[in-house]
């Protein structure tokens, strides 16, 4: 697959993460862009993620001491320099020739943990060998359960620190934008870690298809736990009762997410679902959130509403498409710096102090 050369240096007028969007778009075929930036159906859930964040305002506190300010946190026993994590996104070689290896280098430059997708385009072992930051492996439980276990065990052997079990996509959402743009995977782009999986041919129906009949259920979490010692983080939780079931099933963490608005389109913004889940979980396991994080101040708001950390999806891929590892590093650096500036201007010395920040709603 031929892409125009990535930028070698970052133009000085690139001031914010969203400036990367235009640079990425120029470098990608229209159908690939539709896959990357689209949501499902009418893209209501995707837009809701942004709108929810834009409506929250922070009442800053004045004249507070800031000596020793930092963004460190400990998550599942690992100390992290900051709370911005790379969300799992599929097929990085479709956006840049070096694919996930470039993303992992960018992550290392900014001490950002990375969640590697089941549908990565480099082997999970090669990504681990390149990485210098904590890696988590995102797992889709496959209809072929034996294959799923083998994949999870490969991730454990390669040094991944957790499994992120994505539960909100037993089927792909209705990807109307992709359909209209005629998206299909370009030649040479494949989910290499899935080689050898027992294939179930695509069905022309939803109900009664093998995919749905073999879709994962709650019992699969206990089954997965019996085959791995890695902590399992459940991704895609929006209902507080599902957060409770996840904890009962032995999950070590929860990601509140609507999959960036790419699965069911009639769900709330992840941010709106967050407070009830935080209340239900009551500190028993970490609660993370993704969807619409485009500024360090968005991370601040999510943390003020109870998230322990956030994940960022599309902007990282925009950075990758525009400028490879350098672009990824720059996107993450912008988010980190903006988070620190927001904390400084709001009078919060630590992430714990953000929790007590006073929030209000935009009129
Ligand atoms: C191009 C793309 C590919 C994605 N692939 C995966 C995936 O393989 N596994 C997964 O759990 N989530 C996947 N997601 C969802 C992200 O992990 C994340 O939930 C979402 O992108 C967060 O929203 P944001 O893009 O607004 O930051 C993907 C998202 C995008 C945009
Ligand atoms: C391979 C896909 C199922 C990846 C995904 O989760 C997405 O595109 O949102």
CSV table of N, CA and C and ligand atoms in Angstrom, one decimal, residues 35-38 49 87-90 95 117-119 138 140 164 166 168 235 257-262 290-294 311-315 317, ligand 1:
chain,number,residue,atom,x,y,z
A,35,UNK,N,-12.8,5.1,7.4
A,35,UNK,CA,-12.7,4.0,8.5
A,35,UNK,C,-12.2,4.7,9.8
A,36,UNK,N,-11.1,5.5,9.6
A,36,UNK,CA,-10.5,6.1,10.8
A,36,UNK,C,-11.4,7.1,11.5
A,37,UNK,N,-11.9,8.0,10.8
A,37,UNK,CA,-12.6,9.1,11.5
A,37,UNK,C,-14.1,8.9,11.6
A,38,UNK,N,-14.7,7.9,11.0
A,38,UNK,CA,-16.1,7.7,11.1
A,38,UNK,C,-16.6,7.1,12.4
A,49,UNK,N,-19.7,12.3,22.4
A,49,UNK,CA,-18.5,12.3,23.2
A,49,UNK,C,-17.9,13.6,23.3
A,87,UNK,N,-5.2,4.3,23.3
A,87,UNK,CA,-6.4,3.3,23.1
A,87,UNK,C,-6.0,2.3,22.0
A,88,UNK,N,-6.6,1.1,22.1
A,88,UNK,CA,-6.3,0.1,21.0
A,88,UNK,C,-7.0,0.6,19.7
A,89,UNK,N,-6.2,0.7,18.7
A,89,UNK,CA,-6.8,0.9,17.3
A,89,UNK,C,-6.2,0.0,16.3
A,90,UNK,N,-7.0,-0.5,15.4
A,90,UNK,CA,-6.6,-1.6,14.5
A,90,UNK,C,-5.7,-1.1,13.4
A,95,UNK,N,-2.0,3.2,8.1
A,95,UNK,CA,-1.8,4.7,8.3
A,95,UNK,C,-0.4,5.1,8.1
A,117,UNK,N,-4.0,-3.5,19.7
A,117,UNK,CA,-5.2,-4.1,19.2
A,117,UNK,C,-5.0,-5.5,18.8
A,118,UNK,N,-6.0,-6.3,19.0
A,118,UNK,CA,-6.1,-7.7,18.4
A,118,UNK,C,-5.8,-7.6,16.9
A,119,UNK,N,-6.3,-6.5,16.3
A,119,UNK,CA,-6.1,-6.4,14.9
A,119,UNK,C,-4.9,-5.6,14.5
A,138,UNK,N,-5.2,-5.8,23.8
A,138,UNK,CA,-6.6,-5.8,23.7
A,138,UNK,C,-7.1,-7.1,23.0
A,140,UNK,N,-10.2,-9.5,21.6
A,140,UNK,CA,-11.6,-9.8,21.2
A,140,UNK,C,-11.7,-11.3,21.3
A,164,UNK,N,-7.0,-6.3,27.8
A,164,UNK,CA,-8.1,-5.4,27.7
A,164,UNK,C,-9.2,-6.1,26.9
A,166,UNK,N,-12.4,-6.3,25.1
A,166,UNK,CA,-13.4,-5.4,24.5
A,166,UNK,C,-14.7,-6.2,24.4
A,168,UNK,N,-17.9,-4.5,23.8
A,168,UNK,CA,-19.0,-3.8,23.2
A,168,UNK,C,-19.2,-4.0,21.7
A,235,UNK,N,-13.5,-3.5,28.6
A,235,UNK,CA,-13.7,-2.2,27.8
A,235,UNK,C,-15.0,-2.2,27.2
A,257,UNK,N,-16.7,3.3,27.9
A,257,UNK,CA,-16.4,3.7,26.5
A,257,UNK,C,-17.6,3.3,25.7
A,258,UNK,N,-17.8,4.2,24.7
A,258,UNK,CA,-18.8,3.7,23.6
A,258,UNK,C,-18.0,3.4,22.3
A,259,UNK,N,-16.8,3.0,22.5
A,259,UNK,CA,-16.0,2.6,21.3
A,259,UNK,C,-15.8,3.8,20.3
A,260,UNK,N,-15.7,5.0,20.9
A,260,UNK,CA,-15.5,6.1,20.0
A,260,UNK,C,-16.7,6.3,19.1
A,261,UNK,N,-17.9,5.9,19.5
A,261,UNK,CA,-19.1,6.0,18.7
A,261,UNK,C,-19.1,5.1,17.5
A,262,UNK,N,-18.4,3.9,17.6
A,262,UNK,CA,-18.3,3.1,16.4
A,262,UNK,C,-19.1,1.8,16.5
A,290,UNK,N,-12.7,6.4,27.8
A,290,UNK,CA,-12.2,7.0,26.5
A,290,UNK,C,-13.4,7.5,25.7
A,291,UNK,N,-13.1,8.3,24.7
A,291,UNK,CA,-14.1,8.8,23.8
A,291,UNK,C,-14.0,10.4,23.8
A,292,UNK,N,-13.5,10.9,22.7
A,292,UNK,CA,-13.5,12.4,22.5
A,292,UNK,C,-12.4,13.1,23.2
A,293,UNK,N,-11.4,12.4,23.8
A,293,UNK,CA,-10.3,13.2,24.5
A,293,UNK,C,-9.4,13.8,23.4
A,294,UNK,N,-9.5,15.1,23.3
A,294,UNK,CA,-8.7,15.9,22.3
A,294,UNK,C,-7.8,16.9,22.9
A,311,UNK,N,-8.0,7.1,27.9
A,311,UNK,CA,-7.4,6.6,26.7
A,311,UNK,C,-7.7,7.5,25.5
A,312,UNK,N,-6.8,7.6,24.5
A,312,UNK,CA,-7.0,8.4,23.4
A,312,UNK,C,-6.9,7.6,22.1
A,313,UNK,N,-7.9,7.6,21.2
A,313,UNK,CA,-7.8,6.8,20.0
A,313,UNK,C,-7.4,7.5,18.8
A,314,UNK,N,-8.4,8.2,18.1
A,314,UNK,CA,-8.1,8.7,16.8
A,314,UNK,C,-6.9,9.7,16.7
A,315,UNK,N,-6.8,10.7,17.7
A,315,UNK,CA,-5.7,11.6,17.6
A,315,UNK,C,-4.3,11.0,17.5
A,317,UNK,N,-3.7,8.2,16.1
A,317,UNK,CA,-3.6,7.7,14.7
A,317,UNK,C,-3.3,8.8,13.7
B,1,LIG,C1,-9.6,3.4,13.7
B,1,LIG,C2,-10.1,2.8,15.0
B,1,LIG,C3,-9.8,1.5,15.2
B,1,LIG,C4,-10.2,0.9,16.5
B,1,LIG,N1,-9.9,-0.4,16.7
B,1,LIG,C5,-10.2,-0.9,17.9
B,1,LIG,C6,-9.8,-2.2,18.3
B,1,LIG,O1,-9.2,-2.9,17.5
B,1,LIG,N2,-10.2,-2.7,19.5
B,1,LIG,C7,-10.9,-1.9,20.4
B,1,LIG,O2,-11.1,-2.4,21.5
B,1,LIG,N3,-11.2,-0.6,20.1
B,1,LIG,C8,-10.9,-0.1,18.9
B,1,LIG,N4,-11.2,1.2,18.6
B,1,LIG,C9,-11.9,2.0,19.7
B,1,LIG,C10,-10.8,2.7,20.5
B,1,LIG,O3,-10.1,1.9,21.3
B,1,LIG,C11,-11.4,3.8,21.5
B,1,LIG,O4,-12.5,3.2,22.2
B,1,LIG,C12,-12.0,5.0,20.7
B,1,LIG,O5,-11.3,5.3,19.6
B,1,LIG,C13,-12.0,6.2,21.7
B,1,LIG,O6,-12.5,7.3,21.1
B,1,LIG,P1,-11.6,8.5,20.4
B,1,LIG,O7,-11.2,8.0,19.1
B,1,LIG,O8,-12.6,9.6,20.3
B,1,LIG,O9,-10.4,8.8,21.3
B,1,LIG,C14,-10.9,1.7,17.4
B,1,LIG,C15,-11.1,3.1,17.1
B,1,LIG,C16,-10.7,3.6,15.9
B,1,LIG,C17,-11.0,5.1,15.7
